[in-house]
């Protein structure tokens, strides 16, 4: 695997990791939903106020991490793929079909059977 392909895979892993953290923070914010409403109404006591602030912070964190993940994913999807970032071509198996890697690791092959087309 080339360094460029490895870096691209790391970028997507980073994106999914950020989205996982954002989802966890969103669960915390949902659990603190009633406390958040009480804080905005101004009727929260001390404990509800603290829990509401934790919920608000978790909600903001989830929005920011989701946006950062979208930006990383957008940058990865709009990157121009070159021969270096796609990986090596696969060995010729004698079928006279091009064996171009579909993923960046050079190990993916096309899963196509031409049995129903007649001829061979």
PDB file of C-alpha atoms in Angstrom:
ATOM      1  CA  UNK A   1       0.000   0.000   0.000  1.00  0.00           C
ATOM      2  CA  UNK A   2       1.435   3.349  -0.942  1.00  0.00           C
ATOM      3  CA  UNK A   3       1.829   6.139   1.538  1.00  0.00           C
ATOM      4  CA  UNK A   4      -0.842   8.254  -0.190  1.00  0.00           C
ATOM      5  CA  UNK A   5      -3.402   5.435  -0.071  1.00  0.00           C
ATOM      6  CA  UNK A   6      -2.583   4.793   3.578  1.00  0.00           C
ATOM      7  CA  UNK A   7      -3.000   8.491   4.371  1.00  0.00           C
ATOM      8  CA  UNK A   8      -6.385   8.525   2.617  1.00  0.00           C
ATOM      9  CA  UNK A   9      -7.544   5.496   4.597  1.00  0.00           C
ATOM     10  CA  UNK A  10      -6.388   7.159   7.817  1.00  0.00           C
ATOM     11  CA  UNK A  11      -8.423  10.246   6.878  1.00  0.00           C
ATOM     12  CA  UNK A  12     -11.599   8.221   6.558  1.00  0.00           C
ATOM     13  CA  UNK A  13     -10.886   6.354   9.796  1.00  0.00           C
ATOM     14  CA  UNK A  14     -10.421   9.701  11.506  1.00  0.00           C
ATOM     15  CA  UNK A  15     -13.762  10.848  10.092  1.00  0.00           C
ATOM     16  CA  UNK A  16     -15.619   7.800  11.375  1.00  0.00           C
ATOM     17  CA  UNK A  17     -13.912   8.114  14.760  1.00  0.00           C
ATOM     18  CA  UNK A  18     -15.048  11.744  15.042  1.00  0.00           C
ATOM     19  CA  UNK A  19     -18.594  10.754  14.103  1.00  0.00           C
ATOM     20  CA  UNK A  20     -18.560   8.023  16.758  1.00  0.00           C
ATOM     21  CA  UNK A  21     -17.539  10.534  19.425  1.00  0.00           C
ATOM     22  CA  UNK A  22     -20.174  12.980  18.122  1.00  0.00           C
ATOM     23  CA  UNK A  23     -22.864  10.306  18.396  1.00  0.00           C
ATOM     24  CA  UNK A  24     -21.834   9.506  21.950  1.00  0.00           C
ATOM     25  CA  UNK A  25     -21.964  13.187  22.868  1.00  0.00           C
ATOM     26  CA  UNK A  26     -25.381  13.428  21.259  1.00  0.00           C
ATOM     27  CA  UNK A  27     -26.616  10.587  23.471  1.00  0.00           C
ATOM     28  CA  UNK A  28     -25.386  12.491  26.537  1.00  0.00           C
ATOM     29  CA  UNK A  29     -27.124  15.651  25.289  1.00  0.00           C
ATOM     30  CA  UNK A  30     -30.359  13.708  24.731  1.00  0.00           C
ATOM     31  CA  UNK A  31     -30.171  12.307  28.257  1.00  0.00           C
ATOM     32  CA  UNK A  32     -29.833  15.849  29.570  1.00  0.00           C
ATOM     33  CA  UNK A  33     -32.646  17.167  27.371  1.00  0.00           C
ATOM     34  CA  UNK A  34     -35.047  18.093  30.168  1.00  0.00           C
ATOM     35  CA  UNK A  35     -32.277  19.819  32.099  1.00  0.00           C
ATOM     36  CA  UNK A  36     -31.323  21.817  28.995  1.00  0.00           C
ATOM     37  CA  UNK A  37     -34.916  23.012  28.646  1.00  0.00           C
ATOM     38  CA  UNK A  38     -34.981  24.022  32.328  1.00  0.00           C
ATOM     39  CA  UNK A  39     -31.749  25.996  31.901  1.00  0.00           C
ATOM     40  CA  UNK A  40     -33.170  27.901  28.923  1.00  0.00           C
ATOM     41  CA  UNK A  41     -36.422  28.588  30.788  1.00  0.00           C
ATOM     42  CA  UNK A  42     -34.475  29.855  33.791  1.00  0.00           C
ATOM     43  CA  UNK A  43     -36.232  27.550  36.248  1.00  0.00           C
ATOM     44  CA  UNK A  44     -33.337  25.148  36.918  1.00  0.00           C
ATOM     45  CA  UNK A  45     -32.031  24.507  40.413  1.00  0.00           C
ATOM     46  CA  UNK A  46     -28.299  23.999  41.059  1.00  0.00           C
ATOM     47  CA  UNK A  47     -28.095  20.313  40.139  1.00  0.00           C
ATOM     48  CA  UNK A  48     -30.303  20.670  37.070  1.00  0.00           C
ATOM     49  CA  UNK A  49     -28.273  23.711  35.995  1.00  0.00           C
ATOM     50  CA  UNK A  50     -25.010  21.731  36.106  1.00  0.00           C
ATOM     51  CA  UNK A  51     -26.559  18.790  34.247  1.00  0.00           C
ATOM     52  CA  UNK A  52     -28.070  21.216  31.707  1.00  0.00           C
ATOM     53  CA  UNK A  53     -24.695  22.848  31.091  1.00  0.00           C
ATOM     54  CA  UNK A  54     -23.124  19.428  30.570  1.00  0.00           C
ATOM     55  CA  UNK A  55     -25.889  18.652  28.082  1.00  0.00           C
ATOM     56  CA  UNK A  56     -25.414  21.935  26.235  1.00  0.00           C
ATOM     57  CA  UNK A  57     -21.648  21.364  26.057  1.00  0.00           C
ATOM     58  CA  UNK A  58     -22.214  17.816  24.770  1.00  0.00           C
ATOM     59  CA  UNK A  59     -24.657  19.090  22.145  1.00  0.00           C
ATOM     60  CA  UNK A  60     -22.210  21.727  20.923  1.00  0.00           C
ATOM     61  CA  UNK A  61     -19.390  19.198  20.908  1.00  0.00           C
ATOM     62  CA  UNK A  62     -21.408  16.758  18.804  1.00  0.00           C
ATOM     63  CA  UNK A  63     -22.290  19.452  16.265  1.00  0.00           C
ATOM     64  CA  UNK A  64     -18.662  20.592  15.960  1.00  0.00           C
ATOM     65  CA  UNK A  65     -17.281  17.045  15.657  1.00  0.00           C
ATOM     66  CA  UNK A  66     -19.894  16.136  13.058  1.00  0.00           C
ATOM     67  CA  UNK A  67     -18.997  19.246  11.028  1.00  0.00           C
ATOM     68  CA  UNK A  68     -15.265  18.497  11.264  1.00  0.00           C
ATOM     69  CA  UNK A  69     -15.937  14.903  10.156  1.00  0.00           C
ATOM     70  CA  UNK A  70     -17.958  16.141   7.185  1.00  0.00           C
ATOM     71  CA  UNK A  71     -15.122  18.468   6.216  1.00  0.00           C
ATOM     72  CA  UNK A  72     -12.570  15.629   6.396  1.00  0.00           C
ATOM     73  CA  UNK A  73     -14.830  13.348   4.363  1.00  0.00           C
ATOM     74  CA  UNK A  74     -15.485  16.087   1.803  1.00  0.00           C
ATOM     75  CA  UNK A  75     -11.746  16.648   1.412  1.00  0.00           C
ATOM     76  CA  UNK A  76     -11.177  12.911   0.942  1.00  0.00           C
ATOM     77  CA  UNK A  77     -13.947  12.473  -1.629  1.00  0.00           C
ATOM     78  CA  UNK A  78     -12.847  15.478  -3.674  1.00  0.00           C
ATOM     79  CA  UNK A  79      -9.186  14.438  -3.768  1.00  0.00           C
ATOM     80  CA  UNK A  80      -8.075  13.577  -7.269  1.00  0.00           C
ATOM     81  CA  UNK A  81      -7.195   9.898  -7.466  1.00  0.00           C
ATOM     82  CA  UNK A  82      -3.860   9.213  -9.107  1.00  0.00           C
ATOM     83  CA  UNK A  83      -2.093   5.988  -9.988  1.00  0.00           C
ATOM     84  CA  UNK A  84      -0.055   6.326  -6.786  1.00  0.00           C
ATOM     85  CA  UNK A  85      -3.102   6.654  -4.539  1.00  0.00           C
ATOM     86  CA  UNK A  86      -5.025   3.766  -6.144  1.00  0.00           C
ATOM     87  CA  UNK A  87      -2.436   1.109  -5.431  1.00  0.00           C
ATOM     88  CA  UNK A  88      -0.651  -1.366  -7.647  1.00  0.00           C
ATOM     89  CA  UNK A  89      -2.238  -3.183 -10.550  1.00  0.00           C
ATOM     90  CA  UNK A  90      -3.046  -6.821  -9.890  1.00  0.00           C
ATOM     91  CA  UNK A  91      -1.246  -9.698 -11.575  1.00  0.00           C
ATOM     92  CA  UNK A  92      -2.550 -10.834 -14.958  1.00  0.00           C
ATOM     93  CA  UNK A  93      -4.515 -14.091 -14.667  1.00  0.00           C
ATOM     94  CA  UNK A  94      -4.698 -14.761 -18.444  1.00  0.00           C
ATOM     95  CA  UNK A  95      -8.345 -13.695 -18.815  1.00  0.00           C
ATOM     96  CA  UNK A  96      -7.377 -10.699 -21.002  1.00  0.00           C
ATOM     97  CA  UNK A  97      -9.506  -8.443 -18.817  1.00  0.00           C
ATOM     98  CA  UNK A  98      -7.979  -5.400 -17.162  1.00  0.00           C
ATOM     99  CA  UNK A  99      -7.506  -5.944 -13.431  1.00  0.00           C
ATOM    100  CA  UNK A 100      -7.622  -2.393 -12.113  1.00  0.00           C
ATOM    101  CA  UNK A 101      -7.794  -2.081  -8.324  1.00  0.00           C
ATOM    102  CA  UNK A 102     -11.088  -0.587  -7.197  1.00  0.00           C
ATOM    103  CA  UNK A 103      -9.823   0.428  -3.758  1.00  0.00           C
ATOM    104  CA  UNK A 104      -6.605   2.067  -2.700  1.00  0.00           C
ATOM    105  CA  UNK A 105      -5.020  -1.066  -1.261  1.00  0.00           C
ATOM    106  CA  UNK A 106      -4.517  -2.824  -4.604  1.00  0.00           C
ATOM    107  CA  UNK A 107      -6.203  -5.997  -3.336  1.00  0.00           C
ATOM    108  CA  UNK A 108      -9.772  -5.470  -4.563  1.00  0.00           C
ATOM    109  CA  UNK A 109     -10.907  -7.159  -7.755  1.00  0.00           C
ATOM    110  CA  UNK A 110     -13.983  -6.816  -9.868  1.00  0.00           C
ATOM    111  CA  UNK A 111     -16.581  -9.408  -8.936  1.00  0.00           C
ATOM    112  CA  UNK A 112     -18.186  -9.897 -12.357  1.00  0.00           C
ATOM    113  CA  UNK A 113     -19.196 -13.175 -13.967  1.00  0.00           C
ATOM    114  CA  UNK A 114     -19.730 -13.130 -17.713  1.00  0.00           C
ATOM    115  CA  UNK A 115     -21.397 -16.545 -17.816  1.00  0.00           C
ATOM    116  CA  UNK A 116     -24.848 -15.281 -18.878  1.00  0.00           C
ATOM    117  CA  UNK A 117     -23.575 -13.349 -21.879  1.00  0.00           C
ATOM    118  CA  UNK A 118     -23.158 -16.350 -24.173  1.00  0.00           C
ATOM    119  CA  UNK A 119     -20.044 -17.210 -26.120  1.00  0.00           C
ATOM    120  CA  UNK A 120     -17.398 -18.523 -23.745  1.00  0.00           C
TER     121      UNK A 120
END
